[in-house]
CSV table of C-alpha atoms and ligand atoms in Angstrom, one decimal:
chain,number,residue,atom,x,y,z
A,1,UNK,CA,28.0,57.2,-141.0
A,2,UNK,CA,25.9,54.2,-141.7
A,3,UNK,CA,27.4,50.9,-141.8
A,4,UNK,CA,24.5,49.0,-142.7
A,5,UNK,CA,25.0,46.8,-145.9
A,6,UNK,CA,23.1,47.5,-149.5
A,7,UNK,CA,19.4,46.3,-149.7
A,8,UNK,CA,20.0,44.5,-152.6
A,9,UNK,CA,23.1,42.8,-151.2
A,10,UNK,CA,21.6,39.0,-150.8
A,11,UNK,CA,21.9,38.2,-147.2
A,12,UNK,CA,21.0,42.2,-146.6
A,13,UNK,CA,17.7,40.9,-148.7
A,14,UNK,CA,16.8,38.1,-146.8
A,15,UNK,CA,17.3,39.9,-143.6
A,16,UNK,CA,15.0,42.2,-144.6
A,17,UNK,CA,12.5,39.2,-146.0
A,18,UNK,CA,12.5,37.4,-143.1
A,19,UNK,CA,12.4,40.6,-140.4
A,20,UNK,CA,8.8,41.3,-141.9
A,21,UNK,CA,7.8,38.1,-143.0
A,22,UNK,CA,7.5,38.7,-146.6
A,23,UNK,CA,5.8,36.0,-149.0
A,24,UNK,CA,6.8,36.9,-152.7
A,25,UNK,CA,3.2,37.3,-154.7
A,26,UNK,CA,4.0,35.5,-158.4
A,27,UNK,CA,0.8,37.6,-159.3
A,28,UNK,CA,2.1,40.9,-158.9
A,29,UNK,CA,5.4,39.9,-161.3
A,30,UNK,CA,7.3,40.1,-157.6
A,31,UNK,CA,11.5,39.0,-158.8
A,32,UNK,CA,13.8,41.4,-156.7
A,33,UNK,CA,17.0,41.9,-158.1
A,34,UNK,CA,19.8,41.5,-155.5
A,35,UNK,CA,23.2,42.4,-157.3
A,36,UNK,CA,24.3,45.5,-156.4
A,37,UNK,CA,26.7,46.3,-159.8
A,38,UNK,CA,24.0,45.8,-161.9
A,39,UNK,CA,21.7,48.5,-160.0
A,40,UNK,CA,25.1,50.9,-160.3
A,41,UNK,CA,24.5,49.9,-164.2
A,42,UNK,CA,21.5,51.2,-164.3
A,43,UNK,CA,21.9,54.5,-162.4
A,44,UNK,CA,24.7,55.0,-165.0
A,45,UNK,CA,22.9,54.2,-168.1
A,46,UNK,CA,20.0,56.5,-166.6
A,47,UNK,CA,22.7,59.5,-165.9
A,48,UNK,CA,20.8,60.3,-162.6
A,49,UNK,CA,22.3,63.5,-161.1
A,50,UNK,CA,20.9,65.9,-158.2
A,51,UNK,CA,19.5,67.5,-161.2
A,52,UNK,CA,17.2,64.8,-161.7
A,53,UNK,CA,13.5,63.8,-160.9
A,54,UNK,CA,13.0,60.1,-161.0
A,55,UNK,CA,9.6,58.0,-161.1
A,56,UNK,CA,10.3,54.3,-160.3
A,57,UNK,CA,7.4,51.4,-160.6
A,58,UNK,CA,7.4,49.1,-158.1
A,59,UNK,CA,10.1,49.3,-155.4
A,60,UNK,CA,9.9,46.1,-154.0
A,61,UNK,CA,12.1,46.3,-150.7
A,62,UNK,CA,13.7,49.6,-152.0
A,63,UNK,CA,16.5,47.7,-153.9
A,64,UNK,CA,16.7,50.1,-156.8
A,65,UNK,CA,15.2,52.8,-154.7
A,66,UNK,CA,18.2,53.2,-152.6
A,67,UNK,CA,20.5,53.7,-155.3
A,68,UNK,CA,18.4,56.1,-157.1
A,69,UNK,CA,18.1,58.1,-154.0
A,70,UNK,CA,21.5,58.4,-153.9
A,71,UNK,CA,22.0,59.9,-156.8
A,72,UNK,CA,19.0,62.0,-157.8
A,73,UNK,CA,17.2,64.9,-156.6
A,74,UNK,CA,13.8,63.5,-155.7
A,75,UNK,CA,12.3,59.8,-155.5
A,76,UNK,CA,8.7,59.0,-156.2
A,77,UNK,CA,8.1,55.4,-156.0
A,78,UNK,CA,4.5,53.7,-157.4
A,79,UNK,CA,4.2,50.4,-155.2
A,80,UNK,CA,0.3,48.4,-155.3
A,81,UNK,CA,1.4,45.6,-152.7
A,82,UNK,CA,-0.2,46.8,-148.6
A,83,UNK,CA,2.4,44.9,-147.1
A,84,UNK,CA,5.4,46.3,-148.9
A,85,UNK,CA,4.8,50.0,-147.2
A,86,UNK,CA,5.3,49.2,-144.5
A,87,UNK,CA,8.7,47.4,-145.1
A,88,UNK,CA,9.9,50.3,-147.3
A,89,UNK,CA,9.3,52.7,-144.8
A,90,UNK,CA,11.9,50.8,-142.7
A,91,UNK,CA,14.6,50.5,-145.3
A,92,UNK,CA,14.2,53.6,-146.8
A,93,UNK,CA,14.1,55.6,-143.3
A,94,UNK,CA,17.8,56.9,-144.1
A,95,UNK,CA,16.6,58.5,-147.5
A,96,UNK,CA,14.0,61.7,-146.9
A,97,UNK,CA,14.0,62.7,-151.2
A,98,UNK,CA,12.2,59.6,-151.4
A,99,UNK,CA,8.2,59.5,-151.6
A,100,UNK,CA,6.1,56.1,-152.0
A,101,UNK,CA,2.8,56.4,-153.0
A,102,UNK,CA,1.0,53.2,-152.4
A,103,UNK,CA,-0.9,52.6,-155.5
A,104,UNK,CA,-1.6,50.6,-158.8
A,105,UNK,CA,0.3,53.1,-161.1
A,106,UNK,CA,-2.0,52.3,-163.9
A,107,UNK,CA,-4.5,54.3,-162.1
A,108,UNK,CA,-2.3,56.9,-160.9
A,109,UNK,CA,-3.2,60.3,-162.5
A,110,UNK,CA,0.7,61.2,-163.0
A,111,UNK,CA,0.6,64.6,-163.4
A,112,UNK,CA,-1.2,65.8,-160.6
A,113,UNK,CA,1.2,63.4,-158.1
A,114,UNK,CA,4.2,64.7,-159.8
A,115,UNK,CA,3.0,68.0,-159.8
A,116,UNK,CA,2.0,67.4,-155.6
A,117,UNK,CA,5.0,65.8,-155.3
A,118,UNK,CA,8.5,67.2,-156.6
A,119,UNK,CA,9.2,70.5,-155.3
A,120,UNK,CA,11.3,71.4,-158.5
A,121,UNK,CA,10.7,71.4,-162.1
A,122,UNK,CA,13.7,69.3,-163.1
A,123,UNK,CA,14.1,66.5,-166.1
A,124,UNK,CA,12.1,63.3,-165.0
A,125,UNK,CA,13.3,60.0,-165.9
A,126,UNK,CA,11.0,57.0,-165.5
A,127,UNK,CA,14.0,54.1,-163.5
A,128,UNK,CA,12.3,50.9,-162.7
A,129,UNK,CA,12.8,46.8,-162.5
A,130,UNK,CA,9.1,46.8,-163.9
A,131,UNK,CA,6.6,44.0,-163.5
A,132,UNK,CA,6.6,41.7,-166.2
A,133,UNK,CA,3.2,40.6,-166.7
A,134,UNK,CA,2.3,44.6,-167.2
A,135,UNK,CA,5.2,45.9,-168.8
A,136,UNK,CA,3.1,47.0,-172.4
A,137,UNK,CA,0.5,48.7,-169.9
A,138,UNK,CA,2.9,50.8,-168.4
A,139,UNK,CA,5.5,52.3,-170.8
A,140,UNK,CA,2.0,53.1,-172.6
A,141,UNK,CA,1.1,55.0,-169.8
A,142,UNK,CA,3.9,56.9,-169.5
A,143,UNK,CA,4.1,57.5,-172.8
A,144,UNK,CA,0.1,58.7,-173.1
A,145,UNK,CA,0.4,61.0,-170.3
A,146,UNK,CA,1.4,64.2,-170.8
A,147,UNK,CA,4.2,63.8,-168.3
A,148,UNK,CA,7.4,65.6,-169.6
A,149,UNK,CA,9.4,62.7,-169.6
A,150,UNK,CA,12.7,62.3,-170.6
A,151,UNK,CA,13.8,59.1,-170.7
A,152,UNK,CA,13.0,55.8,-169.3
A,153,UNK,CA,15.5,53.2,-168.1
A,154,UNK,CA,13.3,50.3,-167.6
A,155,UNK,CA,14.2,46.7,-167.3
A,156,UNK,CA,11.9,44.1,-168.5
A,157,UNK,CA,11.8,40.2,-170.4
A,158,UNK,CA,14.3,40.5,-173.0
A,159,UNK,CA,12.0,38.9,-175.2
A,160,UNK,CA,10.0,42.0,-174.9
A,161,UNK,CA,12.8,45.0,-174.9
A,162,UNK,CA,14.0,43.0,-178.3
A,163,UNK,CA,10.5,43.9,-180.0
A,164,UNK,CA,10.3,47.0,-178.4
A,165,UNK,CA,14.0,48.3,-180.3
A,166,UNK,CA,13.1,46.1,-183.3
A,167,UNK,CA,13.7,48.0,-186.5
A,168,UNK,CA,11.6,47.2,-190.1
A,169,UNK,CA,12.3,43.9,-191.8
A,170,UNK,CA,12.9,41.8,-188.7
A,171,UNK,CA,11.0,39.1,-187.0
A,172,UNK,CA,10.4,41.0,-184.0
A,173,UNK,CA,9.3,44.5,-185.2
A,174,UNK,CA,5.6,44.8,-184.7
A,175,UNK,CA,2.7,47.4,-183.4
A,176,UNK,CA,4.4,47.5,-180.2
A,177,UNK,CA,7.7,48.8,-181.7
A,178,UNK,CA,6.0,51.8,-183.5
A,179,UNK,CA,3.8,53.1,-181.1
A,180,UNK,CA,7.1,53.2,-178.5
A,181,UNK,CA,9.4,54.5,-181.3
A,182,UNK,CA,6.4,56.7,-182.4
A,183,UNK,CA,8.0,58.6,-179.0
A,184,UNK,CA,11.1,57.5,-178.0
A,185,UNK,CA,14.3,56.2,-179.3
A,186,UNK,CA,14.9,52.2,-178.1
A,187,UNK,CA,18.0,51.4,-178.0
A,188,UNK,CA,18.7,47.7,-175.5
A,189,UNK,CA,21.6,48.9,-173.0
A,190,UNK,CA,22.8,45.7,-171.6
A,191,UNK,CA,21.5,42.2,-170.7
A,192,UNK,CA,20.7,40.8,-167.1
A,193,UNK,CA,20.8,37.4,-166.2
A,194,UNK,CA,17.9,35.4,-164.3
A,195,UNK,CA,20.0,34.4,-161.8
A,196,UNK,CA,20.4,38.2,-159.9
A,197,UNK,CA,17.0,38.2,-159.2
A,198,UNK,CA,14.6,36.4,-156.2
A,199,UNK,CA,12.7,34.4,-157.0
A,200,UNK,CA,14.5,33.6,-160.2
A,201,UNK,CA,12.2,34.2,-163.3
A,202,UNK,CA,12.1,32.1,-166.1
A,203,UNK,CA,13.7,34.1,-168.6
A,204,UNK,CA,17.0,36.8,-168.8
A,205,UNK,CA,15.6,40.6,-168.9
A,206,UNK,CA,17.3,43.4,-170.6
A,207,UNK,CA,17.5,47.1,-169.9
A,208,UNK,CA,16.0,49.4,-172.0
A,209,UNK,CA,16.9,53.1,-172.9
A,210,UNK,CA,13.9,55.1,-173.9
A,211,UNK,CA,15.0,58.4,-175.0
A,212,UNK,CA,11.8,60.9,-175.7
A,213,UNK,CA,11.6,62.5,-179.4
A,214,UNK,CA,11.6,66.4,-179.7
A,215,UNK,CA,8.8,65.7,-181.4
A,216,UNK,CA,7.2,62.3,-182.8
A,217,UNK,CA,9.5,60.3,-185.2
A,218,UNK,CA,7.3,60.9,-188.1
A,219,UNK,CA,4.3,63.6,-188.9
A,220,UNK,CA,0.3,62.2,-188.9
A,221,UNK,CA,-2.4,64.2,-189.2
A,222,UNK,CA,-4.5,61.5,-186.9
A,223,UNK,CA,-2.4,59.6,-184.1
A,224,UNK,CA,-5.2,57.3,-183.3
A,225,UNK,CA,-5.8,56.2,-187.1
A,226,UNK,CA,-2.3,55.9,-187.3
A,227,UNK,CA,-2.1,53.1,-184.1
A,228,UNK,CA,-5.3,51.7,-185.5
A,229,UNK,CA,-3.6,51.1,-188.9
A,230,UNK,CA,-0.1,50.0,-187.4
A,231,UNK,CA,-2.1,47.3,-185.2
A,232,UNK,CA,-4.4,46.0,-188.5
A,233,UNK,CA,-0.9,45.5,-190.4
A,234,UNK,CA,0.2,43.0,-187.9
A,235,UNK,CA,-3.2,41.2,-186.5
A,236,UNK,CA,-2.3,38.4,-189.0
A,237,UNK,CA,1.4,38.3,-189.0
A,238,UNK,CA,1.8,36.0,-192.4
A,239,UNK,CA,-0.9,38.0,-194.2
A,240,UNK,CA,-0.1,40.4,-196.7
A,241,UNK,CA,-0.9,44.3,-195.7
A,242,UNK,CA,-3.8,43.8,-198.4
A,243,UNK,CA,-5.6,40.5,-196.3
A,244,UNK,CA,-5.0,42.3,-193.1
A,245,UNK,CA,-6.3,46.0,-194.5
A,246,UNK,CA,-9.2,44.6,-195.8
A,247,UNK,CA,-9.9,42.2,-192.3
A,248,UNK,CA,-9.6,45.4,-189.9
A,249,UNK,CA,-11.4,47.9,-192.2
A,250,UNK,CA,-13.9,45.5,-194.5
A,251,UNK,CA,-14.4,44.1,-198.1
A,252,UNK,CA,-17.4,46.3,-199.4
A,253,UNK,CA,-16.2,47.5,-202.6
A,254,UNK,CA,-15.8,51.6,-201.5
A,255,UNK,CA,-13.6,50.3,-198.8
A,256,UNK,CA,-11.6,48.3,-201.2
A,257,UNK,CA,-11.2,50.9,-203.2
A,258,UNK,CA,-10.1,53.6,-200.3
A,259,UNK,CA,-7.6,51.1,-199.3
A,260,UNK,CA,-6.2,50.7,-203.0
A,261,UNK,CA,-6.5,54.5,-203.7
A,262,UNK,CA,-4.5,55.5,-200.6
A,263,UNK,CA,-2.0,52.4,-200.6
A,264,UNK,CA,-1.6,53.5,-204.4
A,265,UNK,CA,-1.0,57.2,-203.5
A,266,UNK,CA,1.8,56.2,-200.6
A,267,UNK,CA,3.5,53.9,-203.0
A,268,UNK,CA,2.9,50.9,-200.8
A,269,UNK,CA,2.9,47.3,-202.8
A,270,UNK,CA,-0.3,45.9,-201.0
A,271,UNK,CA,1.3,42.7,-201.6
A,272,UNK,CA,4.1,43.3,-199.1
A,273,UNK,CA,4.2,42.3,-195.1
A,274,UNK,CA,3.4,44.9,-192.4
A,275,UNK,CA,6.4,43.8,-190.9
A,276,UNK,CA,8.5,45.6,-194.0
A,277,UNK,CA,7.0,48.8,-193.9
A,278,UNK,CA,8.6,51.7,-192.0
A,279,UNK,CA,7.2,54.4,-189.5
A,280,UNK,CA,7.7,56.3,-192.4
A,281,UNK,CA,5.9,54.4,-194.8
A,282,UNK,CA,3.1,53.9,-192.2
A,283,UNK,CA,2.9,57.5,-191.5
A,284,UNK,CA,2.1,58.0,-195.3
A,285,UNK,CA,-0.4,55.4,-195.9
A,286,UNK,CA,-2.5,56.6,-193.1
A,287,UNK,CA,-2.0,60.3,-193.6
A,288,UNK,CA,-3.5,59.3,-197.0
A,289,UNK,CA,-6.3,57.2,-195.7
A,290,UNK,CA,-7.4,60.1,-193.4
A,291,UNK,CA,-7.6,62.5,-196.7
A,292,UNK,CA,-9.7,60.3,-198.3
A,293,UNK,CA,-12.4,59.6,-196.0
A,294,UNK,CA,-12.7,63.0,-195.1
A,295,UNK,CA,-12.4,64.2,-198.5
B,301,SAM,N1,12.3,47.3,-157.7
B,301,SAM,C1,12.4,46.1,-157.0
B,301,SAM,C2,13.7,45.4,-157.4
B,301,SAM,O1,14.2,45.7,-158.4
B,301,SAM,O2,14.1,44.5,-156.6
B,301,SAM,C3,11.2,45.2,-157.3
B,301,SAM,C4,10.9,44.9,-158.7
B,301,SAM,S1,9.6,43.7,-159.0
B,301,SAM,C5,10.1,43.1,-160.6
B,301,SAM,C6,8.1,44.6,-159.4
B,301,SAM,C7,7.5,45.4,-158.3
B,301,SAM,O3,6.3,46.1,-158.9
B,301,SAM,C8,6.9,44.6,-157.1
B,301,SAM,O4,7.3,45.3,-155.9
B,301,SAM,C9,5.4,44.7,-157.3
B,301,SAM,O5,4.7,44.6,-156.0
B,301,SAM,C10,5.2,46.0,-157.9
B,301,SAM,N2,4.0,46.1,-158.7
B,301,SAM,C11,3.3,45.2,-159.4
B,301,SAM,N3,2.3,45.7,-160.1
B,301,SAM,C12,2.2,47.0,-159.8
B,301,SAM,C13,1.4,48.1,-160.2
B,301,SAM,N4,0.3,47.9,-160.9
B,301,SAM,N5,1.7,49.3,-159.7
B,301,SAM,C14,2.7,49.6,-158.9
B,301,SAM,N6,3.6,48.6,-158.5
B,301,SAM,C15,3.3,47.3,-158.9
């Protein structure tokens, strides 16, 4: 029926690049991916079926777009770059489940566009080749929103997809592994060379499966003390808990002594590294900090 090649084949993509004139903007973290196996990867990992809703960030050409409109129900694509609308309307012509909505997703109020936009209330997955330079930005997002998602399969630096899955005791487990895992199970699917992607970044990225909780991975009785602590245990990584406690929340004497009483009460050495400390553990220290200054 059609017997045009794959978007993301590479002489498909510079056909399409040079057709429209296209100038790749470093700025907007622009590296399109032109392998087509590794785009079948990532439908699979995602387990995309016509009983499937999918959000992607930043189609590009329509690359990843194409493949997901293949398999799911209904596309709704987040693109910020004017002159890419234009060009996706032309590649995308052959696929009518598939919506772009030209706009910064950072500002997109999610729930009323998914609500305007997918005519059936089916499991939405978050599937996108995300822009590197606001990858933290926009799983937090997602993750803030109340958007019923349930699971993201999002490609990003490895650097980055390695400290999101990082568990306790390693060099890479930080604030930015709890608040994901807070949500989500990480688990890093499979690893993607620079050289599939145009312009070729600097470094290889990695696929990341985000499975959402039933409900968070540990109970707190105040989520937003419980980020604010989890960022103070790691603002000085080489610092003990006790010199970065006392740096975020001060050194008066009643505030030296709430720390002690509620690090005391969790069982937490104050002598040890944030990095050692588990949700769990974190979940106790600040459920015991927020008793005591209410108390
Ligand atoms: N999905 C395509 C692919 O895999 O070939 C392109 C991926 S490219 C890494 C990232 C895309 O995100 C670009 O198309 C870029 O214009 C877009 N983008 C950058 N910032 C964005 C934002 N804040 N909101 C929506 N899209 C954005």
């Amino acid at each position: 029926m059609n017997d045009k090649k794959e978007i993301a084949v590479p002489s498909r993509t510079k056909e399409i690049l040079a057709k429209h004139g296209f100038t790749f903007k470093k700025s907007l973290g622009q590296n399109f991916l032109t392998e087509p196996n590794v785009l079948r990867k990532i439908v699979e990992t995602a387990e995309i079926t016509e009983n499937t809703n999918v959000i992607e960030v930043g189609p590009g050409i329509g690359a990843l777009t194409e493949h997901l409109a293949q398999n799911a129900r209904q596309v709704l694509a987040f693109e910020i770059d004017d002159r890419l609308i234009p060009v996706l309307a032309d590649t995308l012509s052959d696929y009518p489940n598939v919506s772009v909505v030209h706009q910064d997703v950072l500002q997109a109020d999610l729930l009323t566009i998914t609500n305007d936009i997918f005519q059936e209330e089916l499991p939405i997955k978050v599937v996108a080749n995300l822009p590197y330079y606001i990858t933290t930005p926009i799983m937090m997002h997602f993750l803030e929103s109340n958007l019923p998602v349930a699971e993201m399969v999002v490609m990003m630096q490895k650097e980055v997809a390695d400290r999101i899955s990082a568990q306790p005791g390693t060099k890479a487990y930080g604030s930015l592994s709890i608040a994901v895992q807070y949500y989500m199970e990480a688990k890093l699917a499979f690893i993607v060379p620079k050289t599939v992607f145009v312009p070729q970044p600097n470094v290889d990225s990695a696929i990341l499966k985000l499975t959402r909780r039933a409900t968070p991975a540990v109970q707190v009785t105040n989520e937003k003390e419980f980020f604010k602590l989890t960022k103070s245990a790691f603002q000085l990584r080489r610092k003990t808990l006790w010199n970065n406690l006392q740096n975020s929340y001060g050194k008066d004497p009643a505030t030296k002594q709430w720390l002690q009483d509620s690090l005391a009460a969790a069982g937490i050495e104050p002598s040890r590294r944030g990095e050692t400390l588990s949700l769990a553990e974190f979940a106790a220290l600040s459920n015991e900090m927020v008793a005591r200054k209410e108390g």
